[in-house]
């Protein structure tokens, strides 16, 4: 743009007109807000964590705990927590039942293979 | 200035220094955008704090901050209108309310009032360019980038706006001298 003395003169006149200032109080408020925003955050429970984030964290922790429990705790064949206890078969009397396990069913980190207990029977006396 | 190292006390100090160095230009433009000193202070504070939360590279802080003020003011205006789908306004709607008419000198007070009236009568696009050039102290290139307009168009608006302003002021002076 070509310099124009008249335009420059008018621009200088306009630039020299008095302006409204924000004032020390408002400027101090701006600077204080800047310092506050830059200050290290406080404890996590006063940071204002959004409710949905807290809920999502709880659900995730519960899911991981349940998964860890179901994959690491050894259990008997196919039973579930809360199932009724098995009843004694007729004729078993009060004689102790001895069971010999030929397979390492409790050493699995994952879910043990199902065992067919329908063919189990009482063993004779231990030699 | 580089403010991309992450929000913290260092950035706060840097932005505070930028604000103090350019506060006259920032205040004038924020006042022109909002119309009141309280709203202007809120706007400036809002922009500076948001810059701490999202640090970014910034080589020309004054032009960058004026652009942030403009964008934030348009956002707030659009939100207040509760019509989010509305296209962005052509201008940010600046008003020459940052000029003080409380001067002790009577002649200065009259000049301020005449300039305010003449600026209000100017087309909004020309008014915004004049405010950014004279009181925002930006170059034509910076204004063009801020307004997303060609530099030639911005310079032409500035020249036409000042010519119109001069015509109005001269006519008023002549009228005052005759009466």
Coordinates of N, CA and C in Angstrom, one line a residue, chain B residues 14-124:
Chain B
X14 N 4.9 -16.1 31.3 CA 5.1 -15.7 29.9 C 3.8 -15.0 29.4
X15 N 2.7 -15.6 29.6 CA 1.4 -15.0 29.1 C 1.1 -13.7 29.9
X16 N 1.4 -13.7 31.2 CA 1.2 -12.4 31.9 C 2.1 -11.3 31.4
X17 N 3.3 -11.7 31.0 CA 4.2 -10.7 30.4 C 3.7 -10.2 29.1
X18 N 3.2 -11.1 28.3 CA 2.6 -10.7 27.0 C 1.4 -9.8 27.2
X19 N 0.6 -10.2 28.2 CA -0.6 -9.3 28.4 C -0.2 -7.9 28.8
X20 N 0.8 -7.8 29.7 CA 1.2 -6.5 30.2 C 1.9 -5.7 29.1
X21 N 2.6 -6.4 28.2 CA 3.2 -5.7 27.1 C 2.2 -5.1 26.1
X22 N 1.1 -5.8 25.9 CA 0.2 -5.5 24.8 C -1.2 -5.1 25.4
X23 N -1.3 -4.8 26.7 CA -2.6 -4.6 27.3 C -3.4 -3.5 26.7
X24 N -2.8 -2.4 26.2 CA -3.6 -1.4 25.6 C -4.3 -1.8 24.3
X25 N -3.6 -2.5 23.5 CA -4.2 -3.1 22.3 C -5.3 -4.1 22.6
X26 N -4.9 -5.0 23.5 CA -5.9 -6.1 23.9 C -7.1 -5.5 24.6
X27 N -6.9 -4.5 25.4 CA -8.1 -3.9 26.1 C -9.0 -3.2 25.1
X28 N -8.3 -2.4 24.2 CA -9.1 -1.7 23.2 C -10.0 -2.6 22.4
X29 N -9.4 -3.7 21.9 CA -10.1 -4.6 21.1 C -11.2 -5.4 21.9
X30 N -10.8 -5.8 23.1 CA -11.8 -6.6 23.9 C -13.0 -5.7 24.3
X31 N -12.7 -4.4 24.5 CA -13.8 -3.4 24.8 C -14.6 -3.3 23.6
X32 N -14.0 -3.2 22.4 CA -14.7 -3.0 21.2 C -15.6 -4.2 20.9
X33 N -15.1 -5.4 21.3 CA -15.9 -6.6 21.1 C -17.1 -6.8 22.0
X34 N -16.8 -6.4 23.3 CA -17.8 -6.7 24.3 C -18.7 -5.5 24.7
X35 N -18.1 -4.3 24.7 CA -18.9 -3.1 25.0 C -18.8 -2.7 26.5
X36 N -18.2 -3.5 27.3 CA -18.1 -3.1 28.7 C -16.8 -3.5 29.3
X37 N -16.3 -2.8 30.3 CA -14.9 -3.1 30.9 C -15.0 -4.4 31.6
X38 N -16.0 -4.7 32.3 CA -16.1 -6.0 33.0 C -16.1 -7.2 32.0
X39 N -16.9 -7.1 31.0 CA -16.9 -8.1 30.0 C -15.6 -8.3 29.3
X40 N -15.0 -7.1 29.0 CA -13.7 -7.1 28.3 C -12.6 -7.9 29.2
X41 N -12.6 -7.6 30.5 CA -11.7 -8.2 31.4 C -12.0 -9.7 31.5
X42 N -13.3 -10.1 31.5 CA -13.6 -11.5 31.5 C -13.1 -12.2 30.3
X43 N -13.3 -11.5 29.1 CA -12.9 -12.1 27.8 C -11.4 -12.3 27.8
X44 N -10.6 -11.3 28.2 CA -9.2 -11.5 28.2 C -8.7 -12.6 29.2
X45 N -9.3 -12.6 30.4 CA -9.0 -13.7 31.3 C -9.3 -15.0 30.8
X46 N -10.5 -15.1 30.2 CA -10.9 -16.4 29.6 C -9.9 -16.9 28.6
X47 N -9.5 -16.0 27.7 CA -8.6 -16.4 26.6 C -7.2 -16.8 27.2
X48 N -6.7 -16.0 28.1 CA -5.4 -16.3 28.7 C -5.4 -17.7 29.5
X49 N -6.4 -17.9 30.2 CA -6.5 -19.1 31.0 C -6.7 -20.3 30.1
X50 N -7.5 -20.2 29.0 CA -7.6 -21.3 28.1 C -6.3 -21.6 27.3
X51 N -5.5 -20.6 27.1 CA -4.2 -20.8 26.5 C -3.3 -21.6 27.4
X52 N -3.4 -21.5 28.7 CA -2.6 -22.3 29.6 C -3.0 -23.7 29.5
X53 N -4.3 -24.0 29.4 CA -4.8 -25.3 29.3 C -4.4 -26.0 28.0
X54 N -4.3 -25.2 27.0 CA -3.9 -25.8 25.7 C -2.7 -25.1 25.1
X55 N -1.5 -25.4 25.6 CA -0.4 -24.6 25.1 C -0.1 -24.8 23.6
X56 N 0.3 -23.8 23.0 CA 0.6 -23.9 21.5 C 1.7 -23.0 21.1
X57 N 2.2 -23.2 19.9 CA 3.3 -22.4 19.4 C 2.7 -21.0 19.0
X58 N 3.4 -20.0 19.4 CA 2.9 -18.6 19.1 C 4.1 -17.7 18.8
X59 N 4.2 -17.2 17.6 CA 5.3 -16.4 17.2 C 5.0 -14.9 17.3
X60 N 3.8 -14.5 17.0 CA 3.3 -13.1 17.1 C 2.2 -13.0 18.1
X61 N 2.6 -12.9 19.4 CA 1.6 -13.0 20.5 C 0.5 -12.0 20.4
X62 N 0.8 -10.7 20.0 CA -0.3 -9.7 20.0 C -1.4 -10.1 19.0
X63 N -0.9 -10.4 17.8 CA -1.9 -10.8 16.7 C -2.6 -12.1 17.1
X64 N -1.9 -13.0 17.7 CA -2.5 -14.3 18.1 C -3.5 -14.0 19.2
X65 N -3.2 -13.2 20.2 CA -4.2 -12.9 21.2 C -5.4 -12.2 20.7
X66 N -5.2 -11.2 19.8 CA -6.3 -10.5 19.3 C -7.2 -11.5 18.5
X67 N -6.6 -12.4 17.8 CA -7.4 -13.4 17.1 C -8.2 -14.3 18.0
X68 N -7.5 -14.7 19.1 CA -8.2 -15.5 20.2 C -9.4 -14.7 20.8
X69 N -9.2 -13.4 21.0 CA -10.3 -12.6 21.6 C -11.4 -12.6 20.6
X70 N -11.1 -12.4 19.4 CA -12.2 -12.3 18.4 C -13.0 -13.6 18.3
X71 N -12.2 -14.7 18.2 CA -12.9 -16.0 18.1 C -13.8 -16.4 19.3
X72 N -13.2 -16.0 20.5 CA -13.9 -16.3 21.7 C -15.2 -15.4 21.8
X73 N -15.1 -14.2 21.4 CA -16.2 -13.3 21.4 C -17.3 -13.8 20.5
X74 N -16.9 -14.3 19.3 CA -17.9 -14.8 18.4 C -18.6 -16.0 18.9
X75 N -17.7 -16.9 19.6 CA -18.3 -18.1 20.2 C -19.3 -17.7 21.3
X76 N -19.0 -16.8 22.1 CA -19.9 -16.4 23.2 C -21.2 -15.8 22.6
X77 N -21.0 -15.0 21.6 CA -22.2 -14.4 21.0 C -23.1 -15.4 20.4
X78 N -22.5 -16.4 19.7 CA -23.3 -17.4 19.1 C -24.0 -18.3 20.1
X79 N -23.3 -18.6 21.2 CA -23.9 -19.4 22.3 C -25.0 -18.6 22.9
X80 N -24.8 -17.3 23.1 CA -25.9 -16.5 23.7 C -27.1 -16.5 22.8
X81 N -26.9 -16.5 21.5 CA -28.1 -16.5 20.6 C -28.7 -17.9 20.6
X82 N -28.1 -18.9 21.2 CA -28.7 -20.2 21.3 C -29.0 -20.8 19.9
X83 N -28.2 -20.4 18.9 CA -28.4 -21.0 17.6 C -27.1 -21.5 17.1
X84 N -26.7 -22.7 17.6 CA -25.3 -23.2 17.2 C -25.1 -23.4 15.7
X85 N -26.2 -23.7 15.0 CA -26.1 -24.0 13.6 C -25.9 -22.7 12.7
X86 N -26.0 -21.6 13.4 CA -25.9 -20.4 12.6 C -24.5 -20.2 12.1
X87 N -24.3 -19.7 10.8 CA -23.0 -19.5 10.3 C -22.3 -18.4 11.1
X88 N -21.0 -18.4 11.1 CA -20.3 -17.3 11.9 C -20.6 -15.9 11.2
X89 N -20.7 -14.9 12.1 CA -21.1 -13.6 11.5 C -19.9 -13.1 10.7
X90 N -20.3 -12.1 9.8 CA -19.3 -11.6 8.9 C -18.2 -10.8 9.6
X91 N -18.6 -10.1 10.6 CA -17.6 -9.4 11.4 C -17.9 -9.7 12.9
X92 N -16.9 -9.3 13.8 CA -17.1 -9.6 15.2 C -17.9 -8.5 15.8
X93 N -18.4 -7.5 15.0 CA -19.2 -6.5 15.6 C -18.5 -5.6 16.6
X94 N -17.4 -5.0 16.2 CA -16.7 -4.1 17.1 C -17.3 -2.8 17.2
X95 N -17.3 -2.2 18.4 CA -17.8 -0.8 18.6 C -16.7 0.0 19.2
X96 N -16.7 1.3 18.9 CA -15.6 2.2 19.4 C -15.8 2.7 20.8
X97 N -16.2 1.7 21.7 CA -16.5 2.1 23.1 C -15.3 2.2 23.9
X98 N -14.1 1.9 23.3 CA -12.9 1.9 24.1 C -12.3 3.3 24.2
X99 N -12.8 4.2 23.4 CA -12.3 5.6 23.5 C -13.0 6.3 24.7
X100 N -12.2 7.0 25.4 CA -12.7 7.6 26.6 C -13.1 9.1 26.4
X101 N -14.3 9.4 26.7 CA -14.8 10.7 26.5 C -14.8 11.5 27.9
X102 N -13.9 11.0 28.8 CA -13.8 11.7 30.1 C -12.6 12.6 30.2
X103 N -12.1 13.0 29.1 CA -10.9 13.8 29.1 C -11.2 15.2 29.7
X104 N -10.2 15.8 30.3 CA -10.4 17.1 30.9 C -10.6 18.2 29.8
X105 N -9.9 18.0 28.7 CA -9.9 18.9 27.6 C -11.2 18.8 26.8
X106 N -11.9 19.9 26.7 CA -13.2 19.9 26.0 C -13.1 19.5 24.6
X107 N -12.0 20.0 23.9 CA -11.8 19.8 22.5 C -11.6 18.3 22.3
X108 N -10.8 17.7 23.2 CA -10.5 16.2 23.0 C -11.8 15.4 23.2
X109 N -12.6 15.8 24.2 CA -13.9 15.1 24.4 C -14.8 15.2 23.2
X110 N -14.8 16.4 22.6 CA -15.7 16.5 21.4 C -15.1 15.7 20.2
X111 N -13.8 15.7 20.1 CA -13.2 14.9 19.0 C -13.5 13.4 19.2
X112 N -13.4 12.9 20.5 CA -13.6 11.5 20.8 C -15.1 11.2 20.4
X113 N -16.0 12.0 20.7 CA -17.4 11.8 20.4 C -17.7 11.8 18.9
X114 N -17.0 12.7 18.2 CA -17.2 12.8 16.8 C -16.6 11.5 16.1
X115 N -15.4 11.1 16.6 CA -14.8 9.9 16.0 C -15.6 8.7 16.3
X116 N -16.2 8.6 17.5 CA -17.0 7.4 17.9 C -18.2 7.4 16.9
X117 N -18.8 8.5 16.7 CA -20.0 8.6 15.9 C -19.7 8.2 14.4
X118 N -18.5 8.7 14.0 CA -18.1 8.4 12.6 C -17.8 7.0 12.4
X119 N -17.1 6.4 13.4 CA -16.8 5.0 13.4 C -18.1 4.1 13.4
X120 N -19.0 4.5 14.2 CA -20.3 3.7 14.2 C -21.0 3.8 12.9
X121 N -20.8 4.9 12.2 CA -21.5 5.1 10.9 C -20.8 4.3 9.8
X122 N -19.5 3.9 10.0 CA -18.8 3.2 9.0 C -19.3 1.8 8.8
X123 N -19.1 1.2 7.7 CA -19.5 -0.2 7.5 C -18.7 -1.1 8.5
X124 N -19.4 -2.2 9.0 CA -18.7 -3.0 10.0 C -17.4 -3.6 9.6

